[in-house]
Short mmCIF file of C-alpha atoms and ligand atoms in Angstrom, two decimals:
data_model
loop_
_atom_site.label_atom_id
_atom_site.label_comp_id
_atom_site.label_asym_id
_atom_site.label_seq_id
_atom_site.Cartn_x
_atom_site.Cartn_y
_atom_site.Cartn_z
CA MET B 8 48.63 -114.51 104.07
CA THR B 9 50.19 -113.37 107.31
CA ALA B 10 51.56 -109.92 107.73
CA ASN B 11 53.28 -108.50 110.73
CA PRO B 12 53.53 -104.73 110.36
CA THR B 13 56.97 -104.65 111.80
CA GLU B 14 58.51 -107.58 110.02
CA SER B 15 61.67 -106.68 108.23
CA VAL B 16 64.62 -108.22 106.48
CA LEU B 17 67.95 -107.95 108.25
CA THR B 18 71.01 -106.70 106.54
CA ASP B 19 73.89 -109.12 106.27
CA PRO B 20 76.65 -107.16 108.01
CA THR B 21 79.24 -108.83 105.83
CA THR B 22 77.65 -107.46 102.70
CA ASN B 23 78.39 -103.81 102.19
CA GLY B 24 76.27 -103.69 99.03
CA GLN B 25 77.38 -100.13 98.35
CA ASP B 26 78.16 -100.79 94.70
CA GLY B 27 74.65 -101.80 93.58
CA PRO B 28 71.11 -100.71 94.28
CA LEU B 29 69.76 -101.15 97.79
CA LEU B 30 67.13 -103.55 96.45
CA GLU B 31 67.05 -105.26 93.10
CA VAL B 32 64.09 -107.33 91.93
CA GLU B 33 64.80 -109.14 88.71
CA ASP B 34 62.46 -111.10 86.45
CA LEU B 35 60.26 -112.22 89.34
CA PHE B 36 57.53 -114.79 88.67
CA VAL B 37 54.91 -115.78 91.25
CA GLU B 38 51.84 -117.94 90.76
CA PHE B 39 48.94 -118.84 93.02
CA ARG B 40 47.83 -122.45 92.63
CA THR B 41 44.13 -122.43 93.37
CA ARG B 42 41.23 -124.84 92.90
CA ASP B 43 40.13 -122.80 89.93
CA GLY B 44 43.51 -122.97 88.25
CA VAL B 45 46.91 -121.30 88.30
CA ALA B 46 46.82 -117.53 88.64
CA LYS B 47 49.91 -115.96 87.08
CA VAL B 48 50.23 -113.16 89.58
CA LEU B 49 53.72 -111.87 88.76
CA ASN B 50 55.10 -112.29 85.27
CA GLY B 51 58.69 -111.11 85.14
CA VAL B 52 58.70 -108.11 87.45
CA SER B 53 61.96 -106.15 87.62
CA TYR B 54 62.70 -102.96 89.51
CA HIS B 55 65.29 -101.50 91.80
CA VAL B 56 65.47 -98.95 94.58
CA ASP B 57 68.48 -96.93 95.63
CA ALA B 58 69.19 -95.50 99.07
CA GLY B 59 67.49 -92.15 99.57
CA GLU B 60 65.03 -92.45 96.70
CA THR B 61 61.33 -93.09 96.36
CA LEU B 62 60.02 -95.57 93.85
CA ALA B 63 56.26 -95.38 93.38
CA VAL B 64 54.65 -98.61 92.20
CA LEU B 65 51.31 -97.84 90.60
CA GLY B 66 48.45 -99.87 89.25
CA GLU B 67 44.89 -100.99 89.88
CA SER B 68 43.98 -103.64 92.46
CA GLY B 69 45.25 -107.06 91.43
CA SER B 70 48.09 -105.71 89.29
CA GLY B 71 50.69 -107.39 91.51
CA LYS B 72 52.00 -104.37 93.45
CA SER B 73 51.38 -105.80 96.90
CA VAL B 74 52.31 -109.36 95.97
CA THR B 75 55.71 -108.11 94.80
CA ALA B 76 56.18 -106.39 98.17
CA GLN B 77 55.07 -109.46 100.09
CA THR B 78 57.48 -111.61 98.09
CA ILE B 79 60.29 -109.21 98.95
CA MET B 80 59.33 -109.50 102.62
CA GLY B 81 58.97 -113.29 102.44
CA ILE B 82 55.47 -113.20 103.90
CA LEU B 83 53.53 -114.98 101.16
CA ASP B 84 51.94 -118.25 102.25
CA THR B 85 52.96 -121.36 100.31
CA PRO B 86 50.59 -122.85 99.29
CA PRO B 87 48.92 -121.19 97.45
CA ALA B 88 51.76 -118.83 96.43
CA TYR B 89 54.87 -120.14 94.68
CA VAL B 90 57.84 -118.15 93.47
CA THR B 91 58.65 -119.82 90.15
CA GLY B 92 61.49 -117.64 88.94
CA GLY B 93 63.60 -114.56 89.40
CA SER B 94 65.80 -112.95 91.98
CA ILE B 95 65.51 -110.50 94.86
CA ARG B 96 68.77 -109.02 96.09
CA PHE B 97 68.97 -106.76 99.11
CA ARG B 98 72.35 -105.03 99.39
CA GLY B 99 73.68 -107.71 97.09
CA GLN B 100 72.35 -110.59 99.20
CA GLU B 101 70.02 -113.02 97.42
CA LEU B 102 66.90 -113.50 99.50
CA LEU B 103 65.03 -116.13 97.49
CA SER B 104 67.61 -118.88 97.93
CA GLN B 105 67.30 -118.72 101.71
CA SER B 106 65.15 -121.16 103.69
CA ALA B 107 61.88 -119.95 105.18
CA GLU B 108 63.43 -120.10 108.62
CA LYS B 109 66.43 -118.08 107.51
CA ARG B 110 64.14 -115.51 105.91
CA ARG B 111 62.24 -115.23 109.16
CA GLN B 112 65.43 -114.94 111.16
CA LEU B 113 66.72 -112.34 108.77
CA ARG B 114 63.72 -110.09 109.25
CA GLY B 115 64.88 -107.42 111.57
CA ASP B 116 66.35 -104.14 110.59
CA GLY B 117 66.88 -104.11 106.83
CA ILE B 118 63.46 -103.83 105.23
CA ALA B 119 60.27 -102.85 107.01
CA MET B 120 56.75 -102.60 105.71
CA ILE B 121 53.74 -100.54 106.66
CA PHE B 122 50.26 -101.59 105.66
CA GLN B 123 47.21 -99.59 104.67
CA ASP B 124 44.96 -100.77 107.44
CA ALA B 125 46.68 -99.66 110.61
CA LEU B 126 43.77 -100.66 112.84
CA SER B 127 43.93 -104.32 111.88
CA ALA B 128 47.73 -104.33 111.71
CA LEU B 129 48.13 -103.03 115.26
CA ASN B 130 47.32 -105.43 118.08
CA PRO B 131 44.23 -104.06 119.89
CA VAL B 132 45.05 -105.67 123.25
CA PHE B 133 48.46 -104.02 123.72
CA THR B 134 49.30 -100.36 124.08
CA VAL B 135 50.96 -98.66 121.15
CA GLY B 136 54.03 -98.12 123.29
CA PHE B 137 54.28 -101.79 124.22
CA GLN B 138 54.14 -102.81 120.55
CA ILE B 139 57.06 -100.54 119.70
CA GLU B 140 59.03 -101.39 122.84
CA GLU B 141 58.69 -105.14 122.37
CA GLN B 142 60.71 -105.02 119.15
CA LEU B 143 63.35 -102.81 120.74
CA ARG B 144 63.76 -105.14 123.69
CA ILE B 145 63.85 -108.35 121.66
CA ARG B 146 65.84 -107.17 118.66
CA LYS B 147 68.02 -104.46 120.10
CA GLY B 148 68.39 -105.84 123.62
CA MET B 149 67.16 -102.62 125.22
CA SER B 150 66.00 -102.49 128.83
CA ARG B 151 62.35 -101.58 129.49
CA LYS B 152 63.39 -98.06 130.41
CA GLU B 153 65.50 -97.58 127.30
CA ALA B 154 62.79 -99.02 125.08
CA ARG B 155 60.14 -96.72 126.59
CA LYS B 156 62.40 -93.70 126.05
CA ARG B 157 62.98 -94.71 122.42
CA ALA B 158 59.26 -95.40 121.83
CA ILE B 159 58.45 -91.88 122.99
CA GLU B 160 61.16 -90.49 120.70
CA LEU B 161 59.70 -92.43 117.77
CA LEU B 162 56.16 -91.20 118.46
CA ASP B 163 57.61 -87.68 118.65
CA LEU B 164 59.39 -88.24 115.35
CA VAL B 165 56.12 -89.07 113.61
CA ARG B 166 54.54 -86.01 115.28
CA ILE B 167 52.11 -87.64 117.62
CA PRO B 168 51.26 -84.91 120.14
CA ASN B 169 51.89 -85.68 123.80
CA ALA B 170 53.94 -88.76 122.97
CA LYS B 171 54.69 -89.37 126.65
CA GLY B 172 50.99 -89.83 127.38
CA ARG B 173 50.05 -91.46 124.10
CA VAL B 174 52.63 -94.21 124.49
CA ARG B 175 50.36 -95.74 127.17
CA GLN B 176 47.25 -95.73 125.01
CA TYR B 177 45.67 -98.49 122.95
CA PRO B 178 45.23 -98.34 119.16
CA HIS B 179 41.47 -97.68 119.43
CA GLU B 180 42.23 -94.49 121.34
CA PHE B 181 44.08 -93.10 118.30
CA SER B 182 42.44 -91.44 115.29
CA GLY B 183 42.97 -93.03 111.84
CA GLY B 184 45.79 -90.60 110.98
CA MET B 185 47.47 -91.14 114.34
CA ARG B 186 47.29 -94.91 114.00
CA GLN B 187 49.00 -94.65 110.65
CA ARG B 188 51.69 -92.49 112.26
CA ALA B 189 52.06 -95.08 115.03
CA MET B 190 52.52 -97.75 112.37
CA ILE B 191 55.23 -95.67 110.77
CA ALA B 192 56.90 -95.28 114.17
CA MET B 193 56.81 -99.06 114.65
CA SER B 194 58.27 -99.67 111.23
CA LEU B 195 61.12 -97.25 111.95
CA ALA B 196 61.96 -98.72 115.35
CA LEU B 197 64.66 -101.01 114.00
CA ASP B 198 66.14 -98.37 111.68
CA PRO B 199 65.35 -100.08 108.36
CA GLN B 200 67.25 -99.12 105.25
CA LEU B 201 64.26 -99.74 103.04
CA LEU B 202 60.65 -99.00 103.87
CA ILE B 203 57.80 -100.43 101.84
CA ALA B 204 54.60 -98.45 102.29
CA ASP B 205 51.60 -100.34 100.90
CA GLU B 206 48.77 -97.88 100.24
CA PRO B 207 49.70 -96.01 103.44
CA THR B 208 47.10 -93.27 103.09
CA THR B 209 44.13 -94.94 101.39
CA ALA B 210 41.83 -94.90 104.41
CA LEU B 211 42.63 -91.30 105.35
CA ASP B 212 41.16 -87.97 104.35
CA VAL B 213 43.01 -85.78 101.88
CA THR B 214 44.60 -83.43 104.43
CA VAL B 215 45.89 -86.28 106.59
CA GLN B 216 47.09 -88.08 103.43
CA ALA B 217 49.23 -85.09 102.55
CA GLN B 218 50.64 -84.89 106.09
CA ILE B 219 51.56 -88.59 106.11
CA MET B 220 53.19 -88.34 102.69
CA ASP B 221 55.20 -85.27 103.79
CA LEU B 222 56.26 -87.12 106.92
CA LEU B 223 57.42 -90.18 104.97
CA ALA B 224 59.34 -87.98 102.53
CA GLU B 225 61.06 -86.13 105.39
CA ILE B 226 62.03 -89.29 107.27
CA LYS B 227 63.29 -90.89 104.08
CA ALA B 228 65.48 -87.89 103.31
CA GLU B 229 66.84 -87.64 106.87
CA ARG B 230 67.71 -91.32 107.07
CA GLN B 231 68.66 -91.81 103.42
CA MET B 232 66.26 -94.74 103.35
CA GLY B 233 64.92 -96.27 100.20
CA LEU B 234 61.14 -95.98 99.99
CA ILE B 235 58.80 -98.08 97.89
CA LEU B 236 55.43 -96.44 97.78
CA ILE B 237 52.66 -98.74 96.58
CA THR B 238 49.52 -96.99 95.46
CA HIS B 239 46.73 -96.91 92.91
CA ASP B 240 46.59 -93.14 93.20
CA LEU B 241 48.83 -91.10 90.92
CA GLY B 242 47.89 -87.96 92.83
CA VAL B 243 49.55 -89.29 96.00
CA VAL B 244 52.90 -89.73 94.31
CA ALA B 245 52.96 -86.59 92.15
CA GLU B 246 55.04 -84.65 94.66
CA THR B 247 57.10 -87.36 96.27
CA ALA B 248 58.24 -90.03 93.82
CA ASP B 249 61.62 -90.00 92.10
CA ARG B 250 60.74 -92.86 89.80
CA ILE B 251 57.54 -94.61 88.84
CA ALA B 252 56.90 -98.23 87.90
CA VAL B 253 53.42 -98.88 86.50
CA MET B 254 52.10 -102.43 86.90
CA TYR B 255 49.44 -104.21 84.92
CA ALA B 256 48.56 -107.92 85.00
CA GLY B 257 51.63 -108.79 87.04
CA ARG B 258 54.22 -106.97 84.93
CA ILE B 259 55.83 -103.55 84.84
CA VAL B 260 54.39 -101.91 81.73
CA GLU B 261 56.08 -98.55 82.15
CA HIS B 262 59.04 -97.34 84.14
CA GLY B 263 60.77 -94.00 84.26
CA ASP B 264 61.59 -90.86 86.21
CA ALA B 265 58.43 -89.39 87.69
CA HIS B 266 58.64 -86.07 85.85
CA SER B 267 58.92 -87.63 82.38
CA VAL B 268 56.20 -90.19 83.00
CA TYR B 269 53.81 -87.49 84.19
CA LYS B 270 54.66 -85.16 81.35
CA ALA B 271 54.48 -87.66 78.52
CA PRO B 272 53.51 -91.22 79.46
CA GLY B 273 54.80 -93.96 77.21
CA HIS B 274 52.05 -96.52 77.74
CA PRO B 275 48.30 -96.11 77.11
CA TYR B 276 47.55 -97.63 80.52
CA THR B 277 49.60 -94.90 82.24
CA THR B 278 47.83 -92.33 80.05
CA GLY B 279 44.52 -93.79 81.23
CA LEU B 280 45.55 -93.55 84.88
CA LEU B 281 46.66 -89.95 84.38
CA ASN B 282 43.50 -88.97 82.52
CA SER B 283 41.39 -90.23 85.38
CA LEU B 284 43.13 -87.83 87.76
CA PRO B 285 42.26 -84.13 88.20
CA ARG B 286 45.41 -82.10 87.40
CA LEU B 287 46.03 -78.48 88.31
CA ASP B 288 48.42 -78.07 85.38
CA LEU B 289 45.82 -78.96 82.75
CA LYS B 290 43.06 -76.41 82.19
CA GLY B 291 39.73 -77.67 80.86
CA GLN B 292 40.78 -81.29 81.31
CA THR B 293 38.08 -83.92 80.84
CA LEU B 294 38.32 -86.75 83.36
CA GLU B 295 38.11 -90.18 81.78
CA THR B 296 38.01 -93.67 83.17
CA ILE B 297 39.77 -96.70 81.75
CA LYS B 298 37.07 -98.83 80.21
CA GLY B 299 36.58 -102.42 81.32
CA LEU B 300 38.12 -104.27 84.23
CA PRO B 301 41.60 -105.63 84.98
CA PRO B 302 41.99 -109.13 83.53
CA SER B 303 41.61 -112.36 85.48
CA LEU B 304 45.07 -113.62 86.30
CA LEU B 305 43.75 -117.13 85.70
CA ASN B 306 43.27 -116.21 82.08
CA ILE B 307 45.47 -113.32 80.99
CA PRO B 308 44.65 -112.02 77.48
CA SER B 309 47.03 -113.00 74.69
CA GLY B 310 49.60 -110.56 73.34
CA CYS B 311 49.50 -107.31 75.27
CA PRO B 312 47.31 -108.01 78.32
CA PHE B 313 45.93 -104.47 78.15
CA HIS B 314 44.59 -104.86 74.59
CA PRO B 315 40.91 -105.51 75.47
CA ARG B 316 40.82 -102.12 77.25
CA CYS B 317 43.27 -100.12 75.18
CA PRO B 318 42.00 -97.27 73.00
CA LYS B 319 45.10 -97.57 70.79
CA ALA B 320 45.02 -101.34 70.25
CA GLN B 321 45.73 -102.64 66.75
CA SER B 322 45.77 -106.16 65.37
CA ILE B 323 49.36 -106.86 66.44
CA CYS B 324 48.41 -106.16 70.06
CA SER B 325 46.41 -109.35 70.63
CA ALA B 326 48.94 -111.44 68.70
CA GLU B 327 52.35 -110.40 70.03
CA VAL B 328 53.55 -109.75 73.57
CA PRO B 329 55.23 -106.33 73.58
CA VAL B 330 58.83 -106.24 74.75
CA ASN B 331 60.38 -103.33 76.59
CA HIS B 332 60.84 -100.30 74.35
CA ASP B 333 63.77 -98.21 75.52
CA LEU B 334 62.67 -94.58 75.63
CA GLY B 335 66.02 -93.28 76.92
CA ASN B 336 67.19 -92.08 80.34
CA GLY B 337 66.08 -95.29 82.06
CA ARG B 338 62.55 -95.06 80.69
CA TYR B 339 60.90 -98.00 79.06
CA SER B 340 57.44 -99.11 78.06
CA LYS B 341 55.93 -102.45 77.11
CA CYS B 342 53.81 -101.12 74.28
CA HIS B 343 54.27 -101.85 70.58
CA PHE B 344 53.72 -98.14 69.92
CA ALA B 345 55.57 -96.65 72.88
CA GLU B 346 57.42 -93.93 70.95
CA GLU B 347 54.22 -92.80 69.25
CA VAL B 348 52.36 -92.75 72.59
CA VAL B 349 55.07 -90.51 74.09
CA ARG B 350 54.83 -88.15 71.10
CA ASN B 351 51.06 -87.99 70.71
CA GLY B 352 49.65 -89.11 74.05
FE1 SF4 N 168 47.65 -100.74 73.67
FE2 SF4 N 168 48.77 -102.29 71.86
FE3 SF4 N 168 50.28 -100.71 73.33
FE4 SF4 N 168 49.10 -102.83 74.42
S1 SF4 N 168 50.70 -102.85 72.85
S2 SF4 N 168 49.22 -100.83 75.27
S3 SF4 N 168 47.18 -102.86 73.33
S4 SF4 N 168 48.73 -100.07 71.84
#
């Protein structure tokens, strides 16, 4: 897979898109055709993001969080990845029906993505300033002087001290937290309307994590951007997410407003994720882990894919695939016993 940290999807200026969500992913299916077989990586993923809100997409490694983001960006390599169904609309514009060349041409100032590993995403042989300025010159037609001025402003915006000096430095001269800030600056250079942050704080210590999350929240609010925050860590999103989508085995198993999902999850997998997290609001809490491992996507368990690991599984669970249970107020859960799980945990 190739991934340019600053790649983005351009807005079609003829599409005002103000009536619908900023981004709408609907019933998305992706498979990886490998020598070992066909891995069903996404199995009907649907979610949306509005301007000015944060959607946190949660789940363990291999749940499909990043593949969904890469499909949105159009940066999956085919082969082995094939989109076999569904729709992705950005401001009302269907992205999947466009040719690869058109998708590439469209990347510009609509959707930008930041990746977890800033060191490998930044080019080590160019200065941080050059990497920001290059986009501004090519995409926005700025002169060198204008681009340098803007690069310094962007480094200031993400609170890199002494931006005027730092703009001339190389990525290896930045600390881990500063590199992540530089990545954020790069992703903001073209004024995207939607930012996808894929595990943006994983490699950082807790204090720097909190600073980066605060920074993203502030920038999102100022610019009324949509933000998709991909993480396996519920703690990271506790303060910042408006809505949560929980992924397991390439599907959204629970979706809802962050407060309700935290307070009373409607899927045993979400309960498991929450129980493995230390919480200040629960005294005497015992930390638990979810038993077993995520399933192989080459061989997804029958019925509910979570059943081999689920403490609440009953005989129906291995026999029938659960449909979405509507829990009200935009909440839903793919569990046969969703209402009971909300009531009793
Ligand atoms: Fe557990 Fe069954 Fe619900 Fe799946 S459907 S999460 S196995 S109780």
